[in-house]
XYZ file of C-alpha atoms in Angstrom:
517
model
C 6.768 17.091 19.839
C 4.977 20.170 21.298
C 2.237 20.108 19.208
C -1.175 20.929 21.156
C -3.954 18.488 19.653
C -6.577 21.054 20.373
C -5.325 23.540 18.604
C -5.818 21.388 15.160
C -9.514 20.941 15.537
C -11.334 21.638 12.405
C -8.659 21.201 10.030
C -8.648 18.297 7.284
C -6.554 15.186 8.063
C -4.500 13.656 5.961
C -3.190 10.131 6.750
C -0.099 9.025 4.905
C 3.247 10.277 3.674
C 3.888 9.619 0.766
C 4.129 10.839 -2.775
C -0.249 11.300 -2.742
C -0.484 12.638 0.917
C 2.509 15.170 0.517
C 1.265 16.341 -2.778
C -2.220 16.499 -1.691
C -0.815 18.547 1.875
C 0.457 21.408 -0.743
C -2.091 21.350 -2.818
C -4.314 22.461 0.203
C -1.899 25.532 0.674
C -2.600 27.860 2.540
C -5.106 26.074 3.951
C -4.553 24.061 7.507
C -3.791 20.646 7.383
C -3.014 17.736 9.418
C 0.074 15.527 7.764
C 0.013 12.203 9.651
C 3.082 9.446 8.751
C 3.712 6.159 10.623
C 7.154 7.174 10.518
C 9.687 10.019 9.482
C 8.745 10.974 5.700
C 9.905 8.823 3.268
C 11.360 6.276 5.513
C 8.151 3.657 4.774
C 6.638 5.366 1.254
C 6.302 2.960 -2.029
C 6.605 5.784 -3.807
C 10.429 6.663 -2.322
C 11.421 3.299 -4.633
C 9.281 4.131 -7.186
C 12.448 3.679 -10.070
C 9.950 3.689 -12.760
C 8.927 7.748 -13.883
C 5.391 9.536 -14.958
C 3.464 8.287 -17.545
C 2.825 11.474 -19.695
C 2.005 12.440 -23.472
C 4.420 14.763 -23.504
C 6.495 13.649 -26.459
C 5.911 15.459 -30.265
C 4.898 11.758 -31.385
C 2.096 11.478 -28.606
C -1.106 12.569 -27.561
C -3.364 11.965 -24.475
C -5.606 9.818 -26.925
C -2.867 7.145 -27.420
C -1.568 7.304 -23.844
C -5.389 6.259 -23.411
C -5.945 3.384 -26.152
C -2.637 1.657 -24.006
C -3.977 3.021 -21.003
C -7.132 0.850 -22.228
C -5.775 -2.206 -23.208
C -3.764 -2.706 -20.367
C -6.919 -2.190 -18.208
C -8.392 -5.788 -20.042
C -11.634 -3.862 -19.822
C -12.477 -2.425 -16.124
C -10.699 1.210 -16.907
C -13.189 3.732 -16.200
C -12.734 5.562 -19.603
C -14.296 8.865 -18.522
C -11.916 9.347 -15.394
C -8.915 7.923 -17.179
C -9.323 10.305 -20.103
C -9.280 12.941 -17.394
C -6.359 11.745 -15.561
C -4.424 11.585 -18.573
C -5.012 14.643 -20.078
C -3.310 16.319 -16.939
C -0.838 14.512 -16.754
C 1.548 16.593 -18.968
C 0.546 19.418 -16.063
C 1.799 17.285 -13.358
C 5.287 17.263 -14.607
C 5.289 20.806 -14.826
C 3.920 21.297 -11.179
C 6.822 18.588 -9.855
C 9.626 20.083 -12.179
C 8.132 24.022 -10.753
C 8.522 22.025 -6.636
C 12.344 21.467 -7.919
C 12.114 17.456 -9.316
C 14.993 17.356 -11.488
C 13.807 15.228 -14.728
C 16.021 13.904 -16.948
C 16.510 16.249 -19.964
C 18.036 16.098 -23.217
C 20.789 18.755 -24.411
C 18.328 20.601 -25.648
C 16.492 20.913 -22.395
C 13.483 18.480 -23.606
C 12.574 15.671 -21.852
C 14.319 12.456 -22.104
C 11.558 10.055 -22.833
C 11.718 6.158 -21.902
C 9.961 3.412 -22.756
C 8.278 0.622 -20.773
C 5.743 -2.185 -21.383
C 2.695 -1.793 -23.024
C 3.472 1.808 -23.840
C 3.006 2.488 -28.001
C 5.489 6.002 -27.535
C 8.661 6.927 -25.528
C 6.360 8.839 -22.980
C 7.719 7.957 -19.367
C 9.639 10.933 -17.751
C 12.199 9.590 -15.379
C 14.407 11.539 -12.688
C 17.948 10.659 -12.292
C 18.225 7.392 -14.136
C 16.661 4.247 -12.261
C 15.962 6.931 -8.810
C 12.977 8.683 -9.807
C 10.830 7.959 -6.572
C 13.525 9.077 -4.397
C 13.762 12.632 -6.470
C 10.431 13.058 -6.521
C 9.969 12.330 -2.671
C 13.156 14.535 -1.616
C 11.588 17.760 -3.649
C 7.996 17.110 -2.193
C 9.145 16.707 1.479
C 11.199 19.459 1.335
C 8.405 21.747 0.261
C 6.108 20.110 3.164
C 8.623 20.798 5.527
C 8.826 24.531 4.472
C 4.996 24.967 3.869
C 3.299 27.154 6.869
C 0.304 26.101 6.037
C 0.927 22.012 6.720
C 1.332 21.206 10.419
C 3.115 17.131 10.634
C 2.984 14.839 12.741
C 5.589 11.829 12.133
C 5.494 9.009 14.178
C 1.620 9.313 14.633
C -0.379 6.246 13.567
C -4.011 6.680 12.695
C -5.718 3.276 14.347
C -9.985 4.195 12.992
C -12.029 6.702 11.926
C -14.667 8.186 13.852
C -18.045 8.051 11.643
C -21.459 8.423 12.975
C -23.998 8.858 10.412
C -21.652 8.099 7.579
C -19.928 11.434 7.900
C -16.532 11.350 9.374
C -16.352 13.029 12.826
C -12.385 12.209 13.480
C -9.413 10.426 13.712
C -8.538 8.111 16.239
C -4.244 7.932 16.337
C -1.440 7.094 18.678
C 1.850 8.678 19.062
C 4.187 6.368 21.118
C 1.749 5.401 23.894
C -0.359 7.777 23.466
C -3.883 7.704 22.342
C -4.726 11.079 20.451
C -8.039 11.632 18.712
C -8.224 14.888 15.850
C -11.451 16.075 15.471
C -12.349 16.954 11.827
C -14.997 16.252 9.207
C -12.513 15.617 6.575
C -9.880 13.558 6.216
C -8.184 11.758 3.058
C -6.847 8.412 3.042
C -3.179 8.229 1.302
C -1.634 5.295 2.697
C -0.465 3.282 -0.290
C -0.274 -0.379 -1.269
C -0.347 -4.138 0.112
C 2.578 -5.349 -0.398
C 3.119 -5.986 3.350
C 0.649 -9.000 3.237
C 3.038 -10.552 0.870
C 5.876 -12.971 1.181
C 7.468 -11.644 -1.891
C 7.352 -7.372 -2.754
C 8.758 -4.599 -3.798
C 6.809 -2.527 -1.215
C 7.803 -2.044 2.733
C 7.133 -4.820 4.590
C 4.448 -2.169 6.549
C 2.538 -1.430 3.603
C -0.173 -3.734 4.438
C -3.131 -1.996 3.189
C -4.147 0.060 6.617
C -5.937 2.778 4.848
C -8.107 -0.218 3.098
C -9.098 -0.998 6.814
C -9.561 2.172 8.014
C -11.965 2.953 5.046
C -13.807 -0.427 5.844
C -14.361 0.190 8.888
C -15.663 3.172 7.916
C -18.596 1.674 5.901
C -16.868 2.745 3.257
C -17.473 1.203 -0.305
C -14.249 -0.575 -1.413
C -13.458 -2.091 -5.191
C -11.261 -4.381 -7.097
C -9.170 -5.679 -4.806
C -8.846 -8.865 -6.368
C -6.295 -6.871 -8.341
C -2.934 -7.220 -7.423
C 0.185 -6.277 -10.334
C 3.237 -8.746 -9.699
C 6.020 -6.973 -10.945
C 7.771 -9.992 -13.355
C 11.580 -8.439 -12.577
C 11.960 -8.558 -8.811
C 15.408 -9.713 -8.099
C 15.695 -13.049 -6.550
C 17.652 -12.474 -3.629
C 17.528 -14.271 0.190
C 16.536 -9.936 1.381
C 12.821 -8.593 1.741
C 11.336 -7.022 0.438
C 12.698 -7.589 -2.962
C 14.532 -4.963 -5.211
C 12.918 -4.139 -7.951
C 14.474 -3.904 -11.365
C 12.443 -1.304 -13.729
C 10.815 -2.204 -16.627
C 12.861 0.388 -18.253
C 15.633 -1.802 -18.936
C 13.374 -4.051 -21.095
C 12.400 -0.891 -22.992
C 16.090 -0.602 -22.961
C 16.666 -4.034 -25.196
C 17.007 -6.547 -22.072
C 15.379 -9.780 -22.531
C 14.344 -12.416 -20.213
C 15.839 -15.878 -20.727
C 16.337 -19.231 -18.427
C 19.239 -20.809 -16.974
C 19.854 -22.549 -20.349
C 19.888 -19.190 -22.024
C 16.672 -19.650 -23.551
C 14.773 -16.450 -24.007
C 10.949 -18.168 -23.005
C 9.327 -14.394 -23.880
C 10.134 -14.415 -27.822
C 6.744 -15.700 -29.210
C 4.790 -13.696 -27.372
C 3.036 -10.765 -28.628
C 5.070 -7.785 -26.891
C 7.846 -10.452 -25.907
C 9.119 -9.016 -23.126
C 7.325 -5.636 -23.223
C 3.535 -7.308 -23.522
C 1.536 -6.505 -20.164
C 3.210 -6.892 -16.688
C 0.580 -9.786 -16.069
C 1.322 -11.369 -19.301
C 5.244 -11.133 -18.378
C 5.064 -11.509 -14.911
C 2.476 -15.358 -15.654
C 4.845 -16.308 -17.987
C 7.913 -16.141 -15.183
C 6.113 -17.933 -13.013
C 4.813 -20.719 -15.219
C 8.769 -21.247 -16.344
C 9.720 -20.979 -13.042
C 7.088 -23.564 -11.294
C 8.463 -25.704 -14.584
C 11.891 -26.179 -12.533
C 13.889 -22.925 -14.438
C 15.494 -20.305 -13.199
C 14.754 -16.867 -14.622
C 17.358 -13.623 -15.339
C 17.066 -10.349 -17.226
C 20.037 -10.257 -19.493
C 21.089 -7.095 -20.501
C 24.729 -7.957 -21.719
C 24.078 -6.756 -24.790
C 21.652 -3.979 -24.119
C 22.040 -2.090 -22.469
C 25.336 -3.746 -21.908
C 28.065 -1.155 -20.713
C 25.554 1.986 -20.361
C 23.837 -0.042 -17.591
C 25.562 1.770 -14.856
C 25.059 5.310 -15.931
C 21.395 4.463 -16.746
C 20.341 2.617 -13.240
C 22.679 3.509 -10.713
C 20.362 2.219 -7.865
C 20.011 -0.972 -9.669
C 23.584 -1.139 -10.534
C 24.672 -0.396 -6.854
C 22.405 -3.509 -5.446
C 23.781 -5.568 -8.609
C 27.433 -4.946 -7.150
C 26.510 -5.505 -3.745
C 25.022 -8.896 -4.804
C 28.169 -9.830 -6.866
C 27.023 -9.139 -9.884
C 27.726 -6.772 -12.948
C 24.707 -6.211 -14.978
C 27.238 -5.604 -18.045
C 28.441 -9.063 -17.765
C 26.164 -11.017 -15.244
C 22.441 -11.879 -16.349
C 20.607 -10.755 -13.334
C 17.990 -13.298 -11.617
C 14.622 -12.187 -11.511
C 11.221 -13.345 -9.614
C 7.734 -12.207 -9.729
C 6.816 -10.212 -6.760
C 4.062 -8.078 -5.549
C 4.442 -4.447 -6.658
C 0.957 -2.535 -6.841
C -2.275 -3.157 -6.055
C -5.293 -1.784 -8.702
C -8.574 -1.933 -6.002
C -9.025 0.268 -3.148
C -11.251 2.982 -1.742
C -13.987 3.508 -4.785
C -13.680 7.166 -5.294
C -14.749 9.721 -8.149
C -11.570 11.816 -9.905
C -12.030 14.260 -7.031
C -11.327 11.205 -4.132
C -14.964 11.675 -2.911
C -15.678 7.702 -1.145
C -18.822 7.027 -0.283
C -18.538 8.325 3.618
C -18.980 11.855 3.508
C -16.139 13.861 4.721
C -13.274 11.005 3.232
C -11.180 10.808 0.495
C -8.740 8.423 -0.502
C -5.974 9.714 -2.927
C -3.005 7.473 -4.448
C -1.986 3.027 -4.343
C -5.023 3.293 -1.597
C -8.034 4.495 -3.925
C -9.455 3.215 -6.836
C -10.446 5.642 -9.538
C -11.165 3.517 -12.710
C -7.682 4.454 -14.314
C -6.118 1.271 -14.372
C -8.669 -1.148 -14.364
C -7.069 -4.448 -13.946
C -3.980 -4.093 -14.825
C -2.081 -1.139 -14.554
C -0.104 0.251 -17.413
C 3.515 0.978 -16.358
C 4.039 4.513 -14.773
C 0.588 5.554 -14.220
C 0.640 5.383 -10.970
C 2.978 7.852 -9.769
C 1.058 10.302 -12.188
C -2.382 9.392 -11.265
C -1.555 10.031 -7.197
C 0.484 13.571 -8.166
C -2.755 14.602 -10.457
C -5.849 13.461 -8.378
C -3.734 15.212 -5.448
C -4.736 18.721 -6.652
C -8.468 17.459 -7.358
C -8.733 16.126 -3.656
C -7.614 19.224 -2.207
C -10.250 21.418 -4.261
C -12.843 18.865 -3.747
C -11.921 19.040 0.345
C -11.231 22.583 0.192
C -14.832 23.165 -1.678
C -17.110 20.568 1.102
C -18.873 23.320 3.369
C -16.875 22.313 6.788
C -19.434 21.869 9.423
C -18.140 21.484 13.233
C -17.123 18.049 13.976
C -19.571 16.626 16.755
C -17.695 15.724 20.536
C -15.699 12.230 20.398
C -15.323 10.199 23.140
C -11.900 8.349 23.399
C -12.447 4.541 22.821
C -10.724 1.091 22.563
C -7.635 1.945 20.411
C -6.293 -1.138 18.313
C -3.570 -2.584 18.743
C -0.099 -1.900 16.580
C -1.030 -4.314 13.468
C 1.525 -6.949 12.262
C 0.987 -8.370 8.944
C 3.921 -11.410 9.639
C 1.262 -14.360 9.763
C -0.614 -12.905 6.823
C 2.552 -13.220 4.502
C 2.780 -17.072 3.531
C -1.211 -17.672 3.348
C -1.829 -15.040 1.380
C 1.118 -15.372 -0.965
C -0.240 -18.634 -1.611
C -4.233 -17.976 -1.686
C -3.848 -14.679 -3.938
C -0.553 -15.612 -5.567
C 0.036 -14.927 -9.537
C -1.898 -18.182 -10.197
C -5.419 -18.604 -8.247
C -7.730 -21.356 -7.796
C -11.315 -21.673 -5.631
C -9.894 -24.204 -3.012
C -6.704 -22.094 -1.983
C -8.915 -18.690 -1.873
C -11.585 -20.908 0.123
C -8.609 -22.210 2.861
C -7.632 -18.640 3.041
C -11.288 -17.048 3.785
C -11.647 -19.910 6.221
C -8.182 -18.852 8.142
C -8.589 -15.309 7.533
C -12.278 -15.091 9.273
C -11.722 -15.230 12.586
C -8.243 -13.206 12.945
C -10.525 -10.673 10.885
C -12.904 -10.181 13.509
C -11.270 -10.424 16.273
C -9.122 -7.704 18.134
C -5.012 -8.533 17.802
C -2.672 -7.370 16.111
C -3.546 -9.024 13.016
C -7.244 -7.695 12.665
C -6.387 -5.175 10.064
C -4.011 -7.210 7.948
C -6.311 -9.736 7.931
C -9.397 -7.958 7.347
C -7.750 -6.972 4.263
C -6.515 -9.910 2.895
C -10.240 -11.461 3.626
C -11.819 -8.926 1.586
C -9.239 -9.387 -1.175
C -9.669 -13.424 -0.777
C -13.881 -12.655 -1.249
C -13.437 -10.529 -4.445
C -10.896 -13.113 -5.894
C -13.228 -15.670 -5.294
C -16.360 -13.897 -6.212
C -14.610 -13.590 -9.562
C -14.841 -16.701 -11.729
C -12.914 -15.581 -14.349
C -9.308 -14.572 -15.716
C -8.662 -11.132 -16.350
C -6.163 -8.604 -16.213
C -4.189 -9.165 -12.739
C -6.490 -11.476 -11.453
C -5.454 -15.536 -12.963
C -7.592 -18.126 -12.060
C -6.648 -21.707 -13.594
C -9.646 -23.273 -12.559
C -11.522 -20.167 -14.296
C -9.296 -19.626 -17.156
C -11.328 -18.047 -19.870
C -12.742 -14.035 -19.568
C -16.260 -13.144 -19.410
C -17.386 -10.853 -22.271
C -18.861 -8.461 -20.342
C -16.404 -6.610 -17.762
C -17.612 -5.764 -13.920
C -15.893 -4.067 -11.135
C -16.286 -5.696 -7.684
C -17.936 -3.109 -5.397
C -18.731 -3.873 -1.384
C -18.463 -2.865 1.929
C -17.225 -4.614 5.056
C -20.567 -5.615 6.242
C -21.198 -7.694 2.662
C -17.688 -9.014 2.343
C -17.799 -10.788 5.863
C -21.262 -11.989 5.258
C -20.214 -13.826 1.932
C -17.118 -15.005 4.437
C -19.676 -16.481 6.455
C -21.207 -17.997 4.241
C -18.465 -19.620 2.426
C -16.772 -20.720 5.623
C -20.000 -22.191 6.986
C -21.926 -23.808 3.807
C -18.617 -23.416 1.227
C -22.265 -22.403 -1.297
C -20.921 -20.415 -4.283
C -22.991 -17.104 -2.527
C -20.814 -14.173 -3.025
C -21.209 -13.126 -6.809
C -23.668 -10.552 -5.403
C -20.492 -8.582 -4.560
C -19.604 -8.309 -8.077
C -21.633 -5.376 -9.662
């Protein structure tokens, strides 16, 4: 890499390659930017095994309004309605602007889209990309048009380690490439790092994924929300490999059930069966599972011999594993696949440090609320993308004040994280396991290894789980079963969430509900 680091003073950072950081980099065009990824593009993004598609009224039975009302519902109450009504009207846009970048959607023969249908959807409305591979698609056409963009100067293998904030304005980045420390100063930068899975034992994400833009933003004095939220995806296959493959929803909006090793199907009496709410599918796994069953998705009889043309990823993994989805029911775990909280931002990604935004998995805009509603996620990060940029592109850029070089961090490594926090912030919850974890989490949290950052973030999570005394949406407590009538996001900063540590470690006194506000 010849790239001089002086020469890309001034120009807006963003940190992450994935589906929100690439789209966000072209949406800047033909402005400067910064694209900085861990690793080569694609090779660690959630959103390259994304199978599920874009959540978008798009169908001549739907409208924005419904896509909203199950937007809504799914949201148990915390979706911001205002920015989700906003989000979803552009939605229908977004697919234009990927299909115009080259995404090839599935079509019907008449050159409409071929609409799916997954779980808590009332309409065929999800747009999907060759079959089951709609992640991949989308990531091949938007790293392509990165790599050809003038405009976007990357840097792969460069890992951002803090940002530099005095006054709460954002002065820089603080990165290493290799060995070496780098710092980039700018007074912008946007935080598109994606999920958590990492600090689970069982996910769909990559094992990296560990929340580092959560950190950085922390660290920051940035004001984080929700991250007691975390979706378990109920149809992770249960294989010996991490992370786990994932087996889209689509199938079940397909006419696969979920039954036991009896052949029971345990989902029939619910409302929605197997298409209710991921949280209400993915609880209702676990509870038959932690009652000594095993679980499968059984789609024998549909969609029985199309399987294979429909999913080809999933089909190819099935075969690999011995299995033919045609004639095999497939076995199935919960597993971690998205996480609701993150960086509180407006639509536009403004957090509340000037000079950063936060765009994709690692922000939290109010449209999901706690529980996502299937395929909204890839749409949300390829809309709020173009609002980033013309919120970045519109702050007046003021010169970024001299940084000094300091301590850089340590490479994090989320391994030790993965069994507490699996068991502390699991599908099922309770106030002793979330008070062990705080307790454990504490002092890796503040000290300087390589698990500071994972564990910052699970400690945070662990304080807003336990600050919240109630079920709802993704968050299941079963010694606080029952869901307050009045709905409150969690809202804090680093500074309040180790202070309510503190306090619970020390005097284990119920003092943390001021974090909920």
């Amino acid at each position: 890499m010849n790239t001089d680091i002086s020469d890309l003073t001034g120009r807006p950072v963003i940190i992450g390659g994935g589906a929100a950081g690439l789209m966000t980099a072209l949406a800047l065009a033909p402005e400067p930017v910064v694209l900085l990824s861990k690793s080569p593009l694609g090779a660690e993004a959630s959103s390259m095994w994304a199978q599920g598609g874009l959540a978008a009224a798009v169908g001549d039975d739907d409208d924005p309004a419904l896509h909203l009302a199950d937007t809504i519902v799914a949201g148990a109450g915390l979706c911001d309605e205002v920015a989700a009504r906003r989000i979803i009207e552009a939605a229908p846009a977004a697919v234009e602007r990927l299909a115009q970048l080259g995404v090839a959607f599935d079509r019907n023969a008449d050159g409409s889209w071929r609409l799916g249908l997954e779980a808590a959807h009332s309409r065929n409305r999800i747009v999907h990309a060759t079959g089951d591979g709609t992640g991949r698609e989308i990531m091949r056409a938007l790293i392509a048009a990165v790599r050809q963009c003038p405009s976007v100067t990357l840097l792969e293998g460069v890992e951002a380690r803090r940002l530099i904030v005095e006054d709460n304005a954002v002065q820089g980045v603080l990165a290493v490439r290799g060995e070496e420390p780098l710092v980039l100063a700018t007074t912008r930068v946007v935080i598109a790092t994606g999920g958590i899975g990492g600090l689970f034992h069982d996910s769909t994400n990559p094992t990296g994924c560990f929340g580092q833009g959560l950190a950085l933003a922390a660290r920051a004095g940035a004001v984080l929300s929700d991250l007691e939220f975390v979706q378990f995806h109920p149809t992770a296959f249960d294989g010996p490999s991490r992370p786990l493959p994932l087996l889209t929803e689509a199938i079940r909006g397909d006419g696969a059930v979920l039954i036991d090793e009896t052949g029971l199907r345990f989902m029939a009496d619910e409302p929605g069966a197997e298409l209710a709410p991921r949280d209400v599918v993915a609880r209702a796994v676990w509870r038959h599972r932690a009652q000594g069953h095993r679980t499968f998705l059984d789609a024998r009889e549909r969609p029985g011999d199309l399987f294979a043309a429909r999913y080809p990823v999933i089909s190819a993994f099935c075969r690999m594993a011995g299995l033919d989805p045609a004639v095999d029911p497939i076995p199935v775990r919960p597993a971690v696949h998205y996480h609701m909280g993150g960086i509180a931002v407006d639509v536009t990604g403004r957090s509340s440090v000037a000079g950063l935004w936060a765009c994709g998995e690692a922000s939290r805009t109010g449209l999901h609320g706690a529980n996502r509603l299937a395929s909204n996620s890839l749409m949300e990060a390829i809309v709020c993308a173009q609002w980033v940029a013309e919120s970045v592109t519109g702050m007046s850029q003021a010169a970024a004040k001299p940084c000094e070089l300091g301590a850089v961090p340590p490479a994090s490594d989320p391994t030790s994280m993965r069994r507490l926090l699996s068991d502390a912030l699991g599908v099922l919850r309770d106030r002793d396991r979330m008070t062990a974890a705080i307790r454990s989490l504490l002092p890796l949290a503040m000290g300087a290894g390589p698990a500071a950052d994972p564990a910052l973030v699970g400690l945070m999570m662990s304080v807003a789980a336990r600050a919240r005394e109630e079920s709802r949406g993704g968050h299941c407590r079963t010694d606080c079963p029952d869901t307050l009538p009045v709905a409150q996001p969690s809202r804090f900063t680093l500074s309040s969430a180790i202070a309510a540590a503190r306090g619970i470690a020390e005097t284990e006194r119920p003092s943390i509900r001021s974090v909920i506000s």
